[in-house]
Amino acid sequence: MKRMVVIGTGSALPERVLSNEDLAKMVDTSDEWITSRTGIKTRHISGKGEETSKLAAAASRKALEMAGLAPADLDMIIVGTMTSEMSMPACACLVQKELGAVNSFAFDLNAACSGFIYSLDLAEKYIRADADLKILVIGAETLSTRLNWQDRNTCVLFGDGAGACVVTGNDENRGMLASKLFSDGSLYKLLYMDSAPSMNRELKRDGNDGSYIKMAGKDVFKHAVRCMDMAICDVLEQARVSADQVKLIIPHQANIRILKSLVDRLKFPLENFYINVNKYGNTSAASIPIALDEANRKGLLQADDLLLLCAFGGGFTWGAILIRW
Ligand code: ACO
């Protein structure tokens, strides 16, 4: 059976870096509070010319270069995002235009912070149907555009960026071995971002004060640990793989304390987790592909290594994917 393999990775971050000290001048917070509660030290914040689609395209060019492909070789583009600069067209169509990927069709997928693994899982289903397809899978976000910069509970947590992968089919015994996705819409109020207020008076909702992230932090924390644990155990069982066989775990980078709690539950060594939340904060759907690109370029992944990806985000949405690299 042909499986989906990753043949190129890339990432892009905005130029401007915002430190905890910078934030302490904007809201009542401190480097000590942010570092001890989250592990975050700095995050990148977009400026002009660094809109979501532009970051996505920059990451994609690097992934295409590594894959040895031209934009016209692509058949399909999926962007996992909830912060495109436009509601219409899809961010993926803007990326297609930027790249000149004239032979692809393109669309967005919104699964909040799980957007990249949902997109990768979907790409795998297409590749199962046609192993020759070349698919660009992107996670890209500019959450800085949807934060209330007066709300210290949320504005210290997030950052902007994009990561991309080119995937195709391969008949070696490598590629995606197992995946499992979950959602629970009944808990959406614990983490959500309203849309812009409706222009239709009939449909105007009371209490909509704009498209800011709102979050019940402690509850989100508990669900994130429980759900990622559940998803990881599920894919390991599906693939009949034990935890000690996994070479590298790339989790969604939300918060170092969430990851440490996950480590305690799973009894995986922390050294097997790739962690960069200290540099970028929570970049939502972009966090896994950025980390994957970093790990790949550092040579942390060798052929046949087992790689585990796991995510949790608004919706709630969560899941895990196991890949033989
Ligand atoms: N600086 C200083 N004080 C702050 C800040 C801040 N930036 N933010 C909140 N506080 C205050 C609160 O107001 C509260 O003060 P009070 O006791 O006077 O009311 C105090 O700090 C303690 O607040 P807690 O909510 O108890 O802090 P907690 O230890 O739970 O940490 C945090 C908060 C970091 C948000 C934590 O709950 C968390 O990590 N939750 C997960 C949230 C997350 O990662 N969301 C991302 C989206 S989901 C995902 O990607 C997985």
PDB file of C-alpha atoms in Angstrom, residues 96-211:
ATOM      1  CA  GLN A  96      -1.958  29.646  -4.763  1.00  0.00           C
ATOM      2  CA  LYS A  97      -1.801  33.097  -6.394  1.00  0.00           C
ATOM      3  CA  GLU A  98       1.405  34.051  -4.520  1.00  0.00           C
ATOM      4  CA  LEU A  99       3.131  30.827  -5.573  1.00  0.00           C
ATOM      5  CA  GLY A 100       1.713  30.592  -9.075  1.00  0.00           C
ATOM      6  CA  ALA A 101       0.507  27.062  -8.318  1.00  0.00           C
ATOM      7  CA  VAL A 102      -1.664  27.102 -11.414  1.00  0.00           C
ATOM      8  CA  ASN A 103      -2.541  23.397 -11.480  1.00  0.00           C
ATOM      9  CA  SER A 104      -3.831  23.056  -7.936  1.00  0.00           C
ATOM     10  CA  PHE A 105      -7.170  23.525  -6.245  1.00  0.00           C
ATOM     11  CA  ALA A 106      -7.050  25.224  -2.872  1.00  0.00           C
ATOM     12  CA  PHE A 107      -9.147  25.574   0.264  1.00  0.00           C
ATOM     13  CA  ASP A 108      -8.905  26.321   4.001  1.00  0.00           C
ATOM     14  CA  LEU A 109      -9.700  24.084   6.918  1.00  0.00           C
ATOM     15  CA  ASN A 110     -10.615  25.546  10.308  1.00  0.00           C
ATOM     16  CA  ALA A 111      -9.934  23.250  13.237  1.00  0.00           C
ATOM     17  CA  ALA A 112      -8.271  25.973  15.346  1.00  0.00           C
ATOM     18  CA  CYS A 113      -4.949  24.805  16.824  1.00  0.00           C
ATOM     19  CA  SER A 114      -5.562  21.309  15.401  1.00  0.00           C
ATOM     20  CA  GLY A 115      -5.842  22.735  11.864  1.00  0.00           C
ATOM     21  CA  PHE A 116      -2.542  21.335  10.626  1.00  0.00           C
ATOM     22  CA  ILE A 117      -3.060  17.749  11.748  1.00  0.00           C
ATOM     23  CA  TYR A 118      -6.655  17.780  10.478  1.00  0.00           C
ATOM     24  CA  SER A 119      -5.295  19.022   7.106  1.00  0.00           C
ATOM     25  CA  LEU A 120      -2.540  16.409   7.038  1.00  0.00           C
ATOM     26  CA  ASP A 121      -5.066  13.676   7.813  1.00  0.00           C
ATOM     27  CA  LEU A 122      -7.271  14.891   4.952  1.00  0.00           C
ATOM     28  CA  ALA A 123      -4.328  15.012   2.533  1.00  0.00           C
ATOM     29  CA  GLU A 124      -3.588  11.391   3.411  1.00  0.00           C
ATOM     30  CA  LYS A 125      -7.116  10.378   2.393  1.00  0.00           C
ATOM     31  CA  TYR A 126      -6.594  11.986  -1.050  1.00  0.00           C
ATOM     32  CA  ILE A 127      -3.225  10.279  -1.431  1.00  0.00           C
ATOM     33  CA  ARG A 128      -4.774   6.930  -0.603  1.00  0.00           C
ATOM     34  CA  ALA A 129      -7.056   7.503  -3.591  1.00  0.00           C
ATOM     35  CA  ASP A 130      -4.239   8.754  -5.878  1.00  0.00           C
ATOM     36  CA  ALA A 131      -0.677   8.230  -4.663  1.00  0.00           C
ATOM     37  CA  ASP A 132       0.834  10.481  -7.339  1.00  0.00           C
ATOM     38  CA  LEU A 133      -0.815  13.628  -5.988  1.00  0.00           C
ATOM     39  CA  LYS A 134       1.506  16.350  -4.686  1.00  0.00           C
ATOM     40  CA  ILE A 135      -0.210  18.207  -1.878  1.00  0.00           C
ATOM     41  CA  LEU A 136       0.906  21.303   0.004  1.00  0.00           C
ATOM     42  CA  VAL A 137      -0.323  21.216   3.607  1.00  0.00           C
ATOM     43  CA  ILE A 138       0.088  24.442   5.561  1.00  0.00           C
ATOM     44  CA  GLY A 139      -0.618  25.701   9.067  1.00  0.00           C
ATOM     45  CA  ALA A 140      -0.578  29.505   9.157  1.00  0.00           C
ATOM     46  CA  GLU A 141      -1.875  32.026  11.674  1.00  0.00           C
ATOM     47  CA  THR A 142      -1.660  35.665  12.652  1.00  0.00           C
ATOM     48  CA  LEU A 143      -3.405  35.485  16.006  1.00  0.00           C
ATOM     49  CA  SER A 144      -1.982  38.892  16.893  1.00  0.00           C
ATOM     50  CA  THR A 145      -4.778  40.292  14.707  1.00  0.00           C
ATOM     51  CA  ARG A 146      -7.457  38.668  16.919  1.00  0.00           C
ATOM     52  CA  LEU A 147      -6.163  39.399  20.409  1.00  0.00           C
ATOM     53  CA  ASN A 148      -7.450  41.899  22.880  1.00  0.00           C
ATOM     54  CA  TRP A 149      -4.119  43.564  23.651  1.00  0.00           C
ATOM     55  CA  GLN A 150      -5.569  44.890  26.917  1.00  0.00           C
ATOM     56  CA  ASP A 151      -6.394  41.371  28.168  1.00  0.00           C
ATOM     57  CA  ARG A 152      -3.334  40.014  29.958  1.00  0.00           C
ATOM     58  CA  ASN A 153      -5.021  36.604  30.309  1.00  0.00           C
ATOM     59  CA  THR A 154      -4.707  35.976  26.566  1.00  0.00           C
ATOM     60  CA  CYS A 155      -2.405  38.469  24.831  1.00  0.00           C
ATOM     61  CA  VAL A 156       0.766  37.033  26.387  1.00  0.00           C
ATOM     62  CA  LEU A 157       0.132  33.519  25.066  1.00  0.00           C
ATOM     63  CA  PHE A 158       0.060  33.762  21.282  1.00  0.00           C
ATOM     64  CA  GLY A 159       2.321  34.527  18.308  1.00  0.00           C
ATOM     65  CA  ASP A 160       2.252  34.548  14.500  1.00  0.00           C
ATOM     66  CA  GLY A 161       3.906  32.255  11.933  1.00  0.00           C
ATOM     67  CA  ALA A 162       3.487  29.584   9.295  1.00  0.00           C
ATOM     68  CA  GLY A 163       4.767  26.107   8.526  1.00  0.00           C
ATOM     69  CA  ALA A 164       4.300  23.952   5.426  1.00  0.00           C
ATOM     70  CA  CYS A 165       4.831  20.387   4.202  1.00  0.00           C
ATOM     71  CA  VAL A 166       4.779  18.888   0.737  1.00  0.00           C
ATOM     72  CA  VAL A 167       3.369  15.358   0.815  1.00  0.00           C
ATOM     73  CA  THR A 168       2.905  12.613  -1.744  1.00  0.00           C
ATOM     74  CA  GLY A 169       2.552   8.807  -1.967  1.00  0.00           C
ATOM     75  CA  ASN A 170       5.407   6.357  -1.537  1.00  0.00           C
ATOM     76  CA  ASP A 171       5.364   2.592  -1.661  1.00  0.00           C
ATOM     77  CA  GLU A 172       8.188   2.013   0.760  1.00  0.00           C
ATOM     78  CA  ASN A 173       7.230   0.954   4.244  1.00  0.00           C
ATOM     79  CA  ARG A 174       7.331   4.594   5.376  1.00  0.00           C
ATOM     80  CA  GLY A 175       4.763   7.349   5.800  1.00  0.00           C
ATOM     81  CA  MET A 176       1.647   7.906   7.857  1.00  0.00           C
ATOM     82  CA  LEU A 177       0.861   4.796   9.909  1.00  0.00           C
ATOM     83  CA  ALA A 178      -2.106   5.917  12.013  1.00  0.00           C
ATOM     84  CA  SER A 179      -4.219   8.923  12.860  1.00  0.00           C
ATOM     85  CA  LYS A 180      -7.158   9.781  15.067  1.00  0.00           C
ATOM     86  CA  LEU A 181      -9.113  13.024  15.169  1.00  0.00           C
ATOM     87  CA  PHE A 182     -11.717  14.128  17.713  1.00  0.00           C
ATOM     88  CA  SER A 183     -14.059  17.074  18.298  1.00  0.00           C
ATOM     89  CA  ASP A 184     -16.380  18.157  21.094  1.00  0.00           C
ATOM     90  CA  GLY A 185     -18.443  21.194  20.148  1.00  0.00           C
ATOM     91  CA  SER A 186     -20.366  21.086  23.410  1.00  0.00           C
ATOM     92  CA  LEU A 187     -17.358  22.657  25.156  1.00  0.00           C
ATOM     93  CA  TYR A 188     -16.769  25.453  22.644  1.00  0.00           C
ATOM     94  CA  LYS A 189     -17.448  28.241  25.159  1.00  0.00           C
ATOM     95  CA  LEU A 190     -14.241  27.404  27.018  1.00  0.00           C
ATOM     96  CA  LEU A 191     -12.176  28.700  24.082  1.00  0.00           C
ATOM     97  CA  TYR A 192     -13.647  30.737  21.257  1.00  0.00           C
ATOM     98  CA  MET A 193     -13.300  33.749  19.033  1.00  0.00           C
ATOM     99  CA  ASP A 194     -16.433  35.547  17.901  1.00  0.00           C
ATOM    100  CA  SER A 195     -16.789  36.638  14.299  1.00  0.00           C
ATOM    101  CA  ALA A 196     -17.185  40.299  13.433  1.00  0.00           C
ATOM    102  CA  PRO A 197     -20.660  41.486  14.567  1.00  0.00           C
ATOM    103  CA  SER A 198     -23.377  40.527  12.075  1.00  0.00           C
ATOM    104  CA  MET A 199     -24.657  43.198   9.673  1.00  0.00           C
ATOM    105  CA  ASN A 200     -28.043  41.465   9.751  1.00  0.00           C
ATOM    106  CA  ARG A 201     -30.017  43.011  12.638  1.00  0.00           C
ATOM    107  CA  GLU A 202     -32.095  39.852  13.020  1.00  0.00           C
ATOM    108  CA  LEU A 203     -28.995  37.750  13.468  1.00  0.00           C
ATOM    109  CA  LYS A 204     -26.991  40.204  15.540  1.00  0.00           C
ATOM    110  CA  ARG A 205     -25.914  38.441  18.712  1.00  0.00           C
ATOM    111  CA  ASP A 206     -25.983  40.081  22.126  1.00  0.00           C
ATOM    112  CA  GLY A 207     -22.631  40.455  23.789  1.00  0.00           C
ATOM    113  CA  ASN A 208     -20.509  40.157  20.633  1.00  0.00           C
ATOM    114  CA  ASP A 209     -17.704  42.605  21.291  1.00  0.00           C
ATOM    115  CA  GLY A 210     -15.560  41.623  18.316  1.00  0.00           C
ATOM    116  CA  SER A 211     -13.419  38.768  17.123  1.00  0.00           C
TER     117      SER A 211
END
